[in-house]
Amino acid sequence: MESINEDDFRYPGPKPQTKEAGIVMLADSVEAASRALTDPTPSRIKSLVQRVTNNIFLDGQMEECELTLKDLQKIQESFNRILNAIFHQRIDYPVLMSAESPLKGNDEDLDSKSAKTYSLRL
């Protein structure tokens, strides 16, 4: 099995110097990792956010910016809210029916019918 060189995946530049740069680094890492989640439930998202942000913090990548552990907790809470909003479960909507004629699953553009009223028929 071929070994993976961690340096190939690290940013070669300086560590974040400001709180804002640190938050951007965390956000980029968490967002990228979240795209690999299968079945992104709230508990999986929370676990991912904690794991990624804690690993970055423990790795010393935040040591040159002024983020505290209290800041990190607030950042994690914010990331959890945002990612849960992005990955929330969506329901299947019923087929829309117009007053004049039913839409029978065709690809008719509903935007072109913005002046018409549609009612849901369940």
mmCIF file of N, CA and C in Angstrom:
data_model
loop_
_atom_site.group_PDB
_atom_site.id
_atom_site.type_symbol
_atom_site.label_atom_id
_atom_site.label_comp_id
_atom_site.label_asym_id
_atom_site.label_seq_id
_atom_site.Cartn_x
_atom_site.Cartn_y
_atom_site.Cartn_z
ATOM 1 N N MET A 1 0.838 -1.176 0.000
ATOM 2 C CA MET A 1 0.000 0.000 0.000
ATOM 3 C C MET A 1 0.884 1.241 0.000
ATOM 4 N N GLU A 2 0.545 2.177 -0.846
ATOM 5 C CA GLU A 2 1.326 3.406 -0.976
ATOM 6 C C GLU A 2 1.032 4.347 0.193
ATOM 7 N N SER A 3 2.075 4.908 0.784
ATOM 8 C CA SER A 3 1.865 5.832 1.906
ATOM 9 C C SER A 3 1.503 7.217 1.370
ATOM 10 N N ILE A 4 0.770 7.954 2.169
ATOM 11 C CA ILE A 4 0.324 9.295 1.795
ATOM 12 C C ILE A 4 1.173 10.310 2.533
ATOM 13 N N ASN A 5 1.692 11.264 1.805
ATOM 14 C CA ASN A 5 2.501 12.321 2.394
ATOM 15 C C ASN A 5 1.574 13.469 2.808
ATOM 16 N N GLU A 6 1.442 13.695 4.098
ATOM 17 C CA GLU A 6 0.547 14.720 4.619
ATOM 18 C C GLU A 6 0.897 16.112 4.095
ATOM 19 N N ASP A 7 2.177 16.368 3.863
ATOM 20 C CA ASP A 7 2.610 17.682 3.371
ATOM 21 C C ASP A 7 2.025 18.015 2.000
ATOM 22 N N ASP A 8 1.666 16.985 1.221
ATOM 23 C CA ASP A 8 1.052 17.224 -0.092
ATOM 24 C C ASP A 8 -0.323 17.880 0.031
ATOM 25 N N PHE A 9 -0.926 17.802 1.215
ATOM 26 C CA PHE A 9 -2.274 18.319 1.414
ATOM 27 C C PHE A 9 -2.309 19.531 2.341
ATOM 28 N N ARG A 10 -1.177 20.042 2.710
ATOM 29 C CA ARG A 10 -1.099 21.201 3.603
ATOM 30 C C ARG A 10 -0.823 22.464 2.813
ATOM 31 N N TYR A 11 -1.429 23.538 3.269
ATOM 32 C CA TYR A 11 -1.179 24.845 2.677
ATOM 33 C C TYR A 11 0.239 25.272 3.041
ATOM 34 N N PRO A 12 1.056 25.647 2.055
ATOM 35 C CA PRO A 12 2.456 25.961 2.337
ATOM 36 C C PRO A 12 2.679 27.347 2.952
ATOM 37 N N GLY A 13 1.642 28.152 3.004
ATOM 38 C CA GLY A 13 1.792 29.519 3.495
ATOM 39 C C GLY A 13 1.837 29.595 5.004
ATOM 40 N N PRO A 14 1.834 30.816 5.525
ATOM 41 C CA PRO A 14 1.897 31.000 6.981
ATOM 42 C C PRO A 14 0.586 30.591 7.652
ATOM 43 N N LYS A 15 0.668 30.331 8.942
ATOM 44 C CA LYS A 15 -0.524 30.042 9.733
ATOM 45 C C LYS A 15 -1.353 31.325 9.827
ATOM 46 N N PRO A 16 -2.659 31.187 10.038
ATOM 47 C CA PRO A 16 -3.503 32.386 10.157
ATOM 48 C C PRO A 16 -2.985 33.320 11.256
ATOM 49 N N GLN A 17 -2.974 34.622 10.950
ATOM 50 C CA GLN A 17 -2.473 35.622 11.885
ATOM 51 C C GLN A 17 -3.600 36.379 12.592
ATOM 52 N N THR A 18 -4.815 36.314 12.037
ATOM 53 C CA THR A 18 -5.951 37.042 12.611
ATOM 54 C C THR A 18 -7.085 36.067 12.891
ATOM 55 N N LYS A 19 -8.025 36.508 13.724
ATOM 56 C CA LYS A 19 -9.195 35.679 14.004
ATOM 57 C C LYS A 19 -9.958 35.380 12.720
ATOM 58 N N GLU A 20 -10.092 36.404 11.883
ATOM 59 C CA GLU A 20 -10.850 36.238 10.637
ATOM 60 C C GLU A 20 -10.200 35.202 9.728
ATOM 61 N N ALA A 21 -8.879 35.251 9.612
ATOM 62 C CA ALA A 21 -8.174 34.278 8.776
ATOM 63 C C ALA A 21 -8.325 32.866 9.352
ATOM 64 N N GLY A 22 -8.299 32.758 10.675
ATOM 65 C CA GLY A 22 -8.493 31.464 11.317
ATOM 66 C C GLY A 22 -9.881 30.905 11.052
ATOM 67 N N ILE A 23 -10.893 31.762 11.135
ATOM 68 C CA ILE A 23 -12.271 31.330 10.872
ATOM 69 C C ILE A 23 -12.423 30.882 9.425
ATOM 70 N N VAL A 24 -11.815 31.621 8.502
ATOM 71 C CA VAL A 24 -11.889 31.238 7.085
ATOM 72 C C VAL A 24 -11.223 29.882 6.871
ATOM 73 N N MET A 25 -10.078 29.656 7.511
ATOM 74 C CA MET A 25 -9.398 28.368 7.388
ATOM 75 C C MET A 25 -10.288 27.241 7.914
ATOM 76 N N LEU A 26 -10.892 27.450 9.072
ATOM 77 C CA LEU A 26 -11.781 26.444 9.655
ATOM 78 C C LEU A 26 -12.989 26.200 8.755
ATOM 79 N N ALA A 27 -13.579 27.279 8.271
ATOM 80 C CA ALA A 27 -14.770 27.160 7.422
ATOM 81 C C ALA A 27 -14.451 26.391 6.145
ATOM 82 N N ASP A 28 -13.315 26.693 5.535
ATOM 83 C CA ASP A 28 -12.924 26.000 4.304
ATOM 84 C C ASP A 28 -12.740 24.513 4.559
ATOM 85 N N SER A 29 -12.090 24.177 5.653
ATOM 86 C CA SER A 29 -11.845 22.767 5.981
ATOM 87 C C SER A 29 -13.141 22.021 6.284
ATOM 88 N N VAL A 30 -14.003 22.641 7.080
ATOM 89 C CA VAL A 30 -15.260 21.994 7.460
ATOM 90 C C VAL A 30 -16.178 21.841 6.250
ATOM 91 N N GLU A 31 -16.257 22.865 5.415
ATOM 92 C CA GLU A 31 -17.118 22.797 4.238
ATOM 93 C C GLU A 31 -16.643 21.706 3.291
ATOM 94 N N ALA A 32 -15.340 21.627 3.061
ATOM 95 C CA ALA A 32 -14.801 20.600 2.167
ATOM 96 C C ALA A 32 -15.070 19.205 2.725
ATOM 97 N N ALA A 33 -14.858 19.018 4.015
ATOM 98 C CA ALA A 33 -15.095 17.713 4.629
ATOM 99 C C ALA A 33 -16.574 17.341 4.606
ATOM 100 N N SER A 34 -17.451 18.332 4.732
ATOM 101 C CA SER A 34 -18.891 18.045 4.764
ATOM 102 C C SER A 34 -19.399 17.500 3.435
ATOM 103 N N ARG A 35 -18.726 17.819 2.363
ATOM 104 C CA ARG A 35 -19.150 17.329 1.045
ATOM 105 C C ARG A 35 -18.958 15.819 0.902
ATOM 106 N N ALA A 36 -18.121 15.246 1.754
ATOM 107 C CA ALA A 36 -17.880 13.801 1.702
ATOM 108 C C ALA A 36 -18.818 13.020 2.619
ATOM 109 N N LEU A 37 -19.663 13.717 3.372
ATOM 110 C CA LEU A 37 -20.594 13.035 4.283
ATOM 111 C C LEU A 37 -21.662 12.293 3.494
ATOM 112 N N THR A 38 -21.895 11.056 3.879
ATOM 113 C CA THR A 38 -23.046 10.341 3.331
ATOM 114 C C THR A 38 -24.137 10.395 4.388
ATOM 115 N N ASP A 39 -25.339 10.651 3.968
ATOM 116 C CA ASP A 39 -26.477 10.800 4.878
ATOM 117 C C ASP A 39 -26.146 11.802 5.991
ATOM 118 N N PRO A 40 -25.987 13.088 5.633
ATOM 119 C CA PRO A 40 -25.582 14.108 6.612
ATOM 120 C C PRO A 40 -26.680 14.444 7.627
ATOM 121 N N THR A 41 -26.741 13.676 8.687
ATOM 122 C CA THR A 41 -27.695 13.929 9.763
ATOM 123 C C THR A 41 -27.113 14.988 10.705
ATOM 124 N N PRO A 42 -27.942 15.630 11.530
ATOM 125 C CA PRO A 42 -27.418 16.621 12.478
ATOM 126 C C PRO A 42 -26.310 16.078 13.378
ATOM 127 N N SER A 43 -26.433 14.836 13.836
ATOM 128 C CA SER A 43 -25.393 14.284 14.711
ATOM 129 C C SER A 43 -24.096 14.028 13.941
ATOM 130 N N ARG A 44 -24.187 13.597 12.699
ATOM 131 C CA ARG A 44 -22.982 13.391 11.888
ATOM 132 C C ARG A 44 -22.315 14.721 11.563
ATOM 133 N N ILE A 45 -23.115 15.728 11.283
ATOM 134 C CA ILE A 45 -22.570 17.049 11.002
ATOM 135 C C ILE A 45 -21.850 17.589 12.238
ATOM 136 N N LYS A 46 -22.481 17.463 13.390
ATOM 137 C CA LYS A 46 -21.875 17.944 14.629
ATOM 138 C C LYS A 46 -20.547 17.240 14.899
ATOM 139 N N SER A 47 -20.534 15.935 14.720
ATOM 140 C CA SER A 47 -19.320 15.155 14.931
ATOM 141 C C SER A 47 -18.214 15.579 13.967
ATOM 142 N N LEU A 48 -18.565 15.787 12.709
ATOM 143 C CA LEU A 48 -17.595 16.214 11.704
ATOM 144 C C LEU A 48 -17.015 17.579 12.053
ATOM 145 N N VAL A 49 -17.881 18.522 12.388
ATOM 146 C CA VAL A 49 -17.433 19.884 12.726
ATOM 147 C C VAL A 49 -16.478 19.835 13.917
ATOM 148 N N GLN A 50 -16.839 19.089 14.948
ATOM 149 C CA GLN A 50 -15.969 18.982 16.120
ATOM 150 C C GLN A 50 -14.636 18.343 15.770
ATOM 151 N N ARG A 51 -14.678 17.254 15.017
ATOM 152 C CA ARG A 51 -13.452 16.541 14.674
ATOM 153 C C ARG A 51 -12.504 17.420 13.850
ATOM 154 N N VAL A 52 -13.025 18.073 12.811
ATOM 155 C CA VAL A 52 -12.180 18.880 11.925
ATOM 156 C C VAL A 52 -11.614 20.092 12.669
ATOM 157 N N THR A 53 -12.474 20.826 13.369
ATOM 158 C CA THR A 53 -11.988 22.027 14.057
ATOM 159 C C THR A 53 -11.042 21.679 15.199
ATOM 160 N N ASN A 54 -11.342 20.633 15.954
ATOM 161 C CA ASN A 54 -10.451 20.228 17.048
ATOM 162 C C ASN A 54 -9.099 19.762 16.521
ATOM 163 N N ASN A 55 -9.092 19.012 15.423
ATOM 164 C CA ASN A 55 -7.825 18.553 14.847
ATOM 165 C C ASN A 55 -6.961 19.721 14.381
ATOM 166 N N ILE A 56 -7.575 20.713 13.772
ATOM 167 C CA ILE A 56 -6.826 21.892 13.327
ATOM 168 C C ILE A 56 -6.261 22.634 14.528
ATOM 169 N N PHE A 57 -7.079 22.784 15.561
ATOM 170 C CA PHE A 57 -6.637 23.481 16.772
ATOM 171 C C PHE A 57 -5.503 22.714 17.447
ATOM 172 N N LEU A 58 -5.678 21.393 17.626
ATOM 173 C CA LEU A 58 -4.668 20.574 18.300
ATOM 174 C C LEU A 58 -3.374 20.451 17.496
ATOM 175 N N ASP A 59 -3.481 20.598 16.184
ATOM 176 C CA ASP A 59 -2.316 20.535 15.309
ATOM 177 C C ASP A 59 -1.478 21.818 15.386
ATOM 178 N N GLY A 60 -1.976 22.815 16.108
ATOM 179 C CA GLY A 60 -1.231 24.059 16.261
ATOM 180 C C GLY A 60 -1.417 25.053 15.136
ATOM 181 N N GLN A 61 -2.373 24.792 14.256
ATOM 182 C CA GLN A 61 -2.567 25.684 13.123
ATOM 183 C C GLN A 61 -3.222 27.006 13.514
ATOM 184 N N MET A 62 -3.778 27.087 14.714
ATOM 185 C CA MET A 62 -4.428 28.322 15.182
ATOM 186 C C MET A 62 -3.571 29.073 16.212
ATOM 187 N N GLU A 63 -2.334 28.637 16.421
ATOM 188 C CA GLU A 63 -1.530 29.205 17.507
ATOM 189 C C GLU A 63 -1.051 30.627 17.251
ATOM 190 N N GLU A 64 -1.097 31.104 16.013
ATOM 191 C CA GLU A 64 -0.639 32.457 15.724
ATOM 192 C C GLU A 64 -1.783 33.459 15.574
ATOM 193 N N CYS A 65 -3.019 32.982 15.659
ATOM 194 C CA CYS A 65 -4.156 33.904 15.676
ATOM 195 C C CYS A 65 -4.730 33.896 17.085
ATOM 196 N N GLU A 66 -5.614 34.795 17.367
ATOM 197 C CA GLU A 66 -6.076 34.967 18.744
ATOM 198 C C GLU A 66 -7.376 34.242 19.053
ATOM 199 N N LEU A 67 -7.651 33.146 18.363
ATOM 200 C CA LEU A 67 -8.869 32.392 18.651
ATOM 201 C C LEU A 67 -8.689 31.603 19.941
ATOM 202 N N THR A 68 -9.683 31.677 20.800
ATOM 203 C CA THR A 68 -9.653 30.945 22.068
ATOM 204 C C THR A 68 -10.526 29.703 21.953
ATOM 205 N N LEU A 69 -10.468 28.862 22.960
ATOM 206 C CA LEU A 69 -11.349 27.690 22.981
ATOM 207 C C LEU A 69 -12.816 28.113 23.027
ATOM 208 N N LYS A 70 -13.099 29.212 23.715
ATOM 209 C CA LYS A 70 -14.468 29.738 23.764
ATOM 210 C C LYS A 70 -14.902 30.184 22.364
ATOM 211 N N ASP A 71 -13.993 30.847 21.640
ATOM 212 C CA ASP A 71 -14.287 31.236 20.257
ATOM 213 C C ASP A 71 -14.543 29.997 19.405
ATOM 214 N N LEU A 72 -13.712 28.977 19.600
ATOM 215 C CA LEU A 72 -13.847 27.749 18.817
ATOM 216 C C LEU A 72 -15.210 27.110 19.037
ATOM 217 N N GLN A 73 -15.702 27.131 20.266
ATOM 218 C CA GLN A 73 -17.023 26.569 20.559
ATOM 219 C C GLN A 73 -18.116 27.347 19.827
ATOM 220 N N LYS A 74 -18.031 28.666 19.815
ATOM 221 C CA LYS A 74 -19.024 29.485 19.106
ATOM 222 C C LYS A 74 -18.952 29.244 17.597
ATOM 223 N N ILE A 75 -17.744 29.099 17.097
ATOM 224 C CA ILE A 75 -17.555 28.837 15.666
ATOM 225 C C ILE A 75 -18.173 27.488 15.305
ATOM 226 N N GLN A 76 -17.937 26.477 16.124
ATOM 227 C CA GLN A 76 -18.518 25.159 15.869
ATOM 228 C C GLN A 76 -20.043 25.224 15.860
ATOM 229 N N GLU A 77 -20.630 25.948 16.799
ATOM 230 C CA GLU A 77 -22.088 26.078 16.849
ATOM 231 C C GLU A 77 -22.614 26.746 15.576
ATOM 232 N N SER A 78 -21.911 27.760 15.124
ATOM 233 C CA SER A 78 -22.315 28.464 13.908
ATOM 234 C C SER A 78 -22.212 27.551 12.689
ATOM 235 N N PHE A 79 -21.102 26.821 12.578
ATOM 236 C CA PHE A 79 -20.933 25.890 11.465
ATOM 237 C C PHE A 79 -22.018 24.815 11.490
ATOM 238 N N ASN A 80 -22.357 24.328 12.671
ATOM 239 C CA ASN A 80 -23.420 23.322 12.779
ATOM 240 C C ASN A 80 -24.741 23.857 12.251
ATOM 241 N N ARG A 81 -25.112 25.076 12.649
ATOM 242 C CA ARG A 81 -26.374 25.671 12.172
ATOM 243 C C ARG A 81 -26.372 25.823 10.659
ATOM 244 N N ILE A 82 -25.272 26.319 10.122
ATOM 245 C CA ILE A 82 -25.192 26.566 8.682
ATOM 246 C C ILE A 82 -25.252 25.255 7.903
ATOM 247 N N LEU A 83 -24.457 24.273 8.306
ATOM 248 C CA LEU A 83 -24.435 23.002 7.576
ATOM 249 C C LEU A 83 -25.749 22.247 7.716
ATOM 250 N N ASN A 84 -26.387 22.322 8.877
ATOM 251 C CA ASN A 84 -27.693 21.683 9.025
ATOM 252 C C ASN A 84 -28.732 22.338 8.128
ATOM 253 N N ALA A 85 -28.629 23.636 7.935
ATOM 254 C CA ALA A 85 -29.549 24.326 7.025
ATOM 255 C C ALA A 85 -29.286 23.915 5.574
ATOM 256 N N ILE A 86 -28.036 23.747 5.228
ATOM 257 C CA ILE A 86 -27.691 23.341 3.857
ATOM 258 C C ILE A 86 -28.134 21.912 3.574
ATOM 259 N N PHE A 87 -27.901 21.009 4.522
ATOM 260 C CA PHE A 87 -28.152 19.588 4.304
ATOM 261 C C PHE A 87 -29.475 19.100 4.873
ATOM 262 N N HIS A 88 -30.409 20.001 5.214
ATOM 263 C CA HIS A 88 -31.663 19.548 5.818
ATOM 264 C C HIS A 88 -32.435 18.646 4.864
ATOM 265 N N GLN A 89 -33.221 17.759 5.452
ATOM 266 C CA GLN A 89 -34.020 16.824 4.667
ATOM 267 C C GLN A 89 -35.147 17.572 3.969
ATOM 268 N N ARG A 90 -35.372 17.237 2.729
ATOM 269 C CA ARG A 90 -36.444 17.865 1.968
ATOM 270 C C ARG A 90 -37.541 16.834 1.710
ATOM 271 N N ILE A 91 -38.753 17.305 1.775
ATOM 272 C CA ILE A 91 -39.878 16.405 1.508
ATOM 273 C C ILE A 91 -40.139 16.359 0.011
ATOM 274 N N ASP A 92 -40.809 15.308 -0.445
ATOM 275 C CA ASP A 92 -41.260 15.235 -1.825
ATOM 276 C C ASP A 92 -42.545 16.056 -1.923
ATOM 277 N N TYR A 93 -42.552 17.007 -2.827
ATOM 278 C CA TYR A 93 -43.724 17.848 -2.984
ATOM 279 C C TYR A 93 -44.721 17.197 -3.931
ATOM 280 N N PRO A 94 -46.017 17.407 -3.693
ATOM 281 C CA PRO A 94 -47.016 16.856 -4.611
ATOM 282 C C PRO A 94 -46.956 17.596 -5.940
ATOM 283 N N VAL A 95 -47.495 16.970 -6.979
ATOM 284 C CA VAL A 95 -47.513 17.578 -8.303
ATOM 285 C C VAL A 95 -48.453 18.774 -8.282
ATOM 286 N N LEU A 96 -47.997 19.883 -8.862
ATOM 287 C CA LEU A 96 -48.837 21.081 -8.940
ATOM 288 C C LEU A 96 -49.835 20.939 -10.084
ATOM 289 N N MET A 97 -51.053 21.390 -9.844
ATOM 290 C CA MET A 97 -52.094 21.323 -10.863
ATOM 291 C C MET A 97 -52.602 22.740 -11.100
ATOM 292 N N SER A 98 -52.706 23.160 -12.339
ATOM 293 C CA SER A 98 -53.247 24.481 -12.626
ATOM 294 C C SER A 98 -54.764 24.401 -12.720
ATOM 295 N N ALA A 99 -55.407 25.553 -12.678
ATOM 296 C CA ALA A 99 -56.865 25.580 -12.786
ATOM 297 C C ALA A 99 -57.313 25.144 -14.180
ATOM 298 N N GLU A 100 -56.484 25.456 -15.218
ATOM 299 C CA GLU A 100 -56.860 25.132 -16.595
ATOM 300 C C GLU A 100 -56.538 23.690 -16.977
ATOM 301 N N SER A 101 -55.310 23.253 -16.681
ATOM 302 C CA SER A 101 -54.925 21.903 -17.088
ATOM 303 C C SER A 101 -53.900 21.342 -16.112
ATOM 304 N N PRO A 102 -53.962 20.061 -15.883
ATOM 305 C CA PRO A 102 -53.000 19.465 -14.949
ATOM 306 C C PRO A 102 -51.606 19.388 -15.575
ATOM 307 N N LEU A 103 -50.603 19.569 -14.743
ATOM 308 C CA LEU A 103 -49.225 19.342 -15.175
ATOM 309 C C LEU A 103 -48.933 17.875 -14.914
ATOM 310 N N LYS A 104 -48.688 17.126 -15.935
ATOM 311 C CA LYS A 104 -48.552 15.676 -15.789
ATOM 312 C C LYS A 104 -47.086 15.263 -15.840
ATOM 313 N N GLY A 105 -46.278 15.898 -14.961
ATOM 314 C CA GLY A 105 -44.892 15.486 -14.861
ATOM 315 C C GLY A 105 -44.018 15.930 -16.014
ATOM 316 N N ASN A 106 -44.531 16.797 -16.901
ATOM 317 C CA ASN A 106 -43.671 17.256 -17.982
ATOM 318 C C ASN A 106 -42.755 18.361 -17.473
ATOM 319 N N ASP A 107 -41.847 18.802 -18.314
ATOM 320 C CA ASP A 107 -40.858 19.789 -17.895
ATOM 321 C C ASP A 107 -41.313 21.210 -18.204
ATOM 322 N N GLU A 108 -42.595 21.462 -18.145
ATOM 323 C CA GLU A 108 -43.140 22.779 -18.425
ATOM 324 C C GLU A 108 -42.577 23.789 -17.441
ATOM 325 N N ASP A 109 -42.188 24.949 -17.926
ATOM 326 C CA ASP A 109 -41.556 25.975 -17.108
ATOM 327 C C ASP A 109 -42.606 26.691 -16.265
ATOM 328 N N LEU A 110 -42.567 26.480 -14.939
ATOM 329 C CA LEU A 110 -43.546 27.105 -14.062
ATOM 330 C C LEU A 110 -43.318 28.607 -13.931
ATOM 331 N N ASP A 111 -42.092 29.079 -14.154
ATOM 332 C CA ASP A 111 -41.827 30.513 -14.071
ATOM 333 C C ASP A 111 -42.598 31.294 -15.125
ATOM 334 N N SER A 112 -42.826 30.691 -16.273
ATOM 335 C CA SER A 112 -43.554 31.386 -17.336
ATOM 336 C C SER A 112 -45.035 31.504 -16.995
ATOM 337 N N LYS A 113 -45.501 30.829 -15.965
ATOM 338 C CA LYS A 113 -46.897 30.855 -15.565
ATOM 339 C C LYS A 113 -47.088 31.620 -14.263
ATOM 340 N N SER A 114 -46.205 32.561 -13.987
ATOM 341 C CA SER A 114 -46.240 33.239 -12.698
ATOM 342 C C SER A 114 -47.536 34.009 -12.462
ATOM 343 N N ALA A 115 -48.244 34.369 -13.508
ATOM 344 C CA ALA A 115 -49.493 35.103 -13.322
ATOM 345 C C ALA A 115 -50.662 34.177 -12.982
ATOM 346 N N LYS A 116 -50.499 32.892 -13.205
ATOM 347 C CA LYS A 116 -51.577 31.945 -12.926
ATOM 348 C C LYS A 116 -51.508 31.474 -11.491
ATOM 349 N N THR A 117 -52.621 31.012 -10.989
ATOM 350 C CA THR A 117 -52.696 30.477 -9.632
ATOM 351 C C THR A 117 -52.714 28.961 -9.701
ATOM 352 N N TYR A 118 -51.906 28.349 -8.849
ATOM 353 C CA TYR A 118 -51.853 26.892 -8.778
ATOM 354 C C TYR A 118 -52.384 26.443 -7.434
ATOM 355 N N SER A 119 -53.051 25.337 -7.448
ATOM 356 C CA SER A 119 -53.501 24.762 -6.189
ATOM 357 C C SER A 119 -52.925 23.363 -6.051
ATOM 358 N N LEU A 120 -52.668 22.959 -4.830
ATOM 359 C CA LEU A 120 -52.147 21.625 -4.585
ATOM 360 C C LEU A 120 -53.299 20.657 -4.502
ATOM 361 N N ARG A 121 -53.188 19.565 -5.229
ATOM 362 C CA ARG A 121 -54.205 18.518 -5.144
ATOM 363 C C ARG A 121 -53.540 17.279 -4.603
ATOM 364 N N LEU A 122 -53.943 16.889 -3.444
ATOM 365 C CA LEU A 122 -53.310 15.753 -2.772
ATOM 366 C C LEU A 122 -54.036 14.465 -3.050
#
